[in-house]
Protein backbone atom coordinates (compact mmCIF):
# COMPACT_ATOMS: atom_id res chain seq x y z
CA MET A 1 8.36 9.64 31.69
CA GLY A 2 11.89 9.16 30.40
CA THR A 3 13.25 10.08 33.85
CA GLY A 4 13.41 7.84 36.77
CA ASP A 5 13.72 4.06 36.91
CA ASN A 6 12.98 2.46 33.61
CA GLY A 7 12.97 -0.90 35.36
CA ALA A 8 10.18 0.17 37.62
CA ALA A 9 8.18 1.57 34.59
CA ALA A 10 8.68 -1.76 32.78
CA LYS A 11 7.54 -3.77 35.72
CA GLY A 12 4.39 -1.72 36.03
CA SER A 13 3.69 -2.20 32.27
CA VAL A 14 4.17 -6.01 32.62
CA GLU A 15 1.80 -6.00 35.64
CA ARG A 16 -0.78 -3.99 33.77
CA LEU A 17 -0.67 -6.46 30.95
CA GLY A 18 -1.04 -9.34 33.38
CA ALA A 19 -4.11 -7.73 34.82
CA VAL A 20 -5.73 -7.40 31.33
CA LEU A 21 -5.01 -11.10 30.61
CA ASP A 22 -6.58 -11.99 33.99
CA ARG A 23 -9.70 -9.99 33.11
CA PHE A 24 -10.02 -12.01 29.99
CA GLY A 25 -9.84 -15.20 32.06
CA LEU A 26 -6.60 -16.34 30.32
CA ASP A 27 -3.98 -18.12 32.22
CA LEU A 28 -1.11 -16.98 30.03
CA GLU A 29 2.31 -17.06 31.59
CA ILE A 30 4.48 -13.90 31.16
CA LYS A 31 8.12 -14.90 30.81
CA ARG A 32 11.01 -12.55 31.65
CA PHE A 33 14.44 -12.99 30.15
CA PRO A 34 17.80 -11.77 31.38
CA ALA A 35 18.54 -10.30 27.90
CA SER A 36 16.40 -8.12 25.79
CA THR A 37 13.70 -9.57 23.53
CA ARG A 38 13.27 -6.11 21.88
CA THR A 39 13.62 -7.45 18.21
CA ALA A 40 11.82 -10.39 16.77
CA GLU A 41 15.15 -12.15 16.28
CA ASP A 42 16.21 -11.56 19.90
CA ALA A 43 12.88 -12.84 21.14
CA ALA A 44 12.88 -15.91 18.96
CA ALA A 45 16.40 -16.82 20.11
CA ALA A 46 15.50 -16.36 23.76
CA ILE A 47 12.26 -18.31 23.42
CA GLY A 48 13.54 -21.05 21.13
CA CYS A 49 10.82 -20.48 18.46
CA THR A 50 10.93 -19.27 14.88
CA VAL A 51 11.02 -15.58 14.06
CA ALA A 52 7.81 -16.06 12.18
CA GLN A 53 6.03 -16.97 15.49
CA ILE A 54 6.89 -13.61 16.99
CA ALA A 55 3.88 -11.27 16.92
CA LYS A 56 5.67 -7.98 16.73
CA SER A 57 3.69 -4.81 17.55
CA ILE A 58 4.33 -1.82 15.35
CA VAL A 59 2.74 1.49 16.38
CA PHE A 60 1.73 4.06 13.74
CA ARG A 61 0.21 7.48 14.21
CA GLY A 62 -2.86 8.25 12.03
CA ALA A 63 -1.53 11.04 9.78
CA GLU A 64 -4.94 12.75 9.64
CA THR A 65 -6.55 11.80 12.90
CA ASP A 66 -3.52 11.39 15.24
CA ARG A 67 -5.04 8.21 16.42
CA VAL A 68 -2.97 5.16 17.57
CA VAL A 69 -2.75 2.45 15.02
CA LEU A 70 -1.37 -0.88 16.10
CA VAL A 71 -0.32 -3.48 13.56
CA VAL A 72 0.63 -6.90 14.92
CA THR A 73 2.67 -8.76 12.40
CA SER A 74 4.73 -11.86 12.04
CA GLY A 75 8.32 -11.34 12.94
CA THR A 76 9.56 -12.18 9.47
CA ASN A 77 7.25 -9.67 7.74
CA ARG A 78 7.59 -6.04 6.91
CA VAL A 79 4.51 -3.94 6.94
CA ASP A 80 3.19 -2.43 3.61
CA GLU A 81 2.01 0.98 4.64
CA LYS A 82 -0.26 1.30 1.58
CA LYS A 83 -2.15 -1.77 2.74
CA VAL A 84 -2.42 -0.29 6.22
CA ALA A 85 -3.68 2.98 4.78
CA ALA A 86 -6.36 1.14 2.79
CA ALA A 87 -7.45 -0.75 5.89
CA ILE A 88 -7.70 2.26 8.24
CA GLY A 89 -8.80 5.02 5.78
CA GLU A 90 -5.89 7.30 6.15
CA PRO A 91 -2.09 7.17 5.76
CA PRO A 92 -0.12 5.72 8.67
CA GLY A 93 2.38 8.14 10.00
CA ARG A 94 5.49 7.53 12.00
CA ALA A 95 5.14 7.23 15.73
CA ASP A 96 8.18 8.35 17.72
CA ALA A 97 9.16 6.86 21.07
CA ALA A 98 7.53 9.64 23.05
CA PHE A 99 4.14 9.15 21.20
CA VAL A 100 4.33 5.34 21.66
CA ARG A 101 5.05 5.65 25.46
CA GLU A 102 2.56 8.42 26.04
CA ARG A 103 -0.34 6.92 24.11
CA THR A 104 0.16 3.13 24.66
CA GLY A 105 1.91 3.11 28.09
CA PHE A 106 4.63 0.86 26.65
CA ALA A 107 8.16 1.49 25.54
CA ILE A 108 9.15 0.57 22.02
CA GLY A 109 10.33 -3.01 22.06
CA GLY A 110 7.82 -4.03 24.72
CA VAL A 111 4.49 -2.91 23.26
CA ALA A 112 1.95 -5.47 24.02
CA PRO A 113 -0.99 -6.14 21.77
CA VAL A 114 -3.49 -5.19 24.60
CA GLY A 115 -3.45 -3.17 27.75
CA HIS A 116 -2.86 0.18 26.07
CA ARG A 117 -3.61 3.41 27.78
CA GLU A 118 -5.62 4.54 24.72
CA THR A 119 -7.59 1.96 22.63
CA PRO A 120 -5.80 1.69 19.34
CA VAL A 121 -7.04 0.74 15.95
CA VAL A 122 -5.61 -2.80 15.59
CA LEU A 123 -4.74 -4.67 12.40
CA LEU A 124 -3.62 -8.32 12.71
CA ASP A 125 -1.29 -9.89 10.10
CA ARG A 126 -3.08 -12.89 8.64
CA ASP A 127 0.25 -14.71 8.39
CA LEU A 128 0.25 -15.23 12.12
CA ARG A 129 -2.65 -17.66 11.68
CA ALA A 130 -0.21 -20.19 10.09
CA HIS A 131 1.15 -20.96 13.66
CA ALA A 132 -0.38 -23.03 16.40
CA GLU A 133 1.28 -20.68 18.94
CA ILE A 134 2.70 -17.27 18.74
CA TRP A 135 4.66 -14.99 21.23
CA ALA A 136 3.95 -11.35 21.85
CA ALA A 137 5.70 -8.66 23.88
CA ALA A 138 4.41 -8.42 27.42
CA GLY A 139 4.99 -4.76 28.31
CA ALA A 140 8.73 -4.63 28.55
CA PRO A 141 11.71 -5.32 26.26
CA ASP A 142 12.53 -8.44 28.18
CA ALA A 143 9.07 -9.87 28.62
CA VAL A 144 6.85 -12.06 26.35
CA PHE A 145 3.80 -14.30 26.50
CA ARG A 146 2.64 -17.29 24.49
CA LEU A 147 -0.91 -17.35 23.04
CA THR A 148 -2.80 -18.70 20.01
CA PRO A 149 -3.77 -16.57 16.99
CA ASP A 150 -7.39 -17.08 17.99
CA GLN A 151 -6.58 -15.74 21.44
CA LEU A 152 -4.84 -12.70 19.92
CA ALA A 153 -7.91 -11.99 17.81
CA ALA A 154 -10.17 -12.31 20.74
CA LEU A 155 -8.03 -10.13 23.03
CA THR A 156 -7.63 -7.32 20.54
CA ASP A 157 -11.15 -7.64 19.02
CA ALA A 158 -9.39 -7.10 15.66
CA ASP A 159 -9.61 -8.63 12.16
CA TRP A 160 -6.95 -10.35 10.10
CA HIS A 161 -5.54 -8.45 7.14
CA ASP A 162 -3.06 -8.86 4.31
CA ILE A 163 -0.48 -6.22 5.48
CA ARG A 164 2.74 -7.90 4.57
CA ARG A 165 5.05 -6.02 2.06
CA ALA A 166 5.61 -8.15 -1.01
């Protein structure tokens, strides 16, 4: 990875996510944009929603176990790593681009909340529940999909947590 056609890799990641959504019986449309939706602000501008409605995926590396930890948070929030540590039972370490790509199958900026190569520990930001609909990355930096907070919880089989930095 890292060599070859990034566009082809992104296309495969988006298709993999689409297959996961299909397995769940969800008819959720994946939208592609000509410009990147890599940041929460870019995604909100392209979609026409608020930044708070963006469900941004942040990948951490378990500092003691090396496991993949996925935090899905509102686009306006910063993650409190102490709260994440309390929830997962170990400090969350930084995950570099190679770790993210290798362990999730997605590039940073396109990490979807589901469809990972390796099943992550998932924490959902309870602030996302304030919105009727939210938007998540769909496997590539230019792809997103709309869903409800309840659908996100069902897809990830994860619980809601207070993980926002005060």
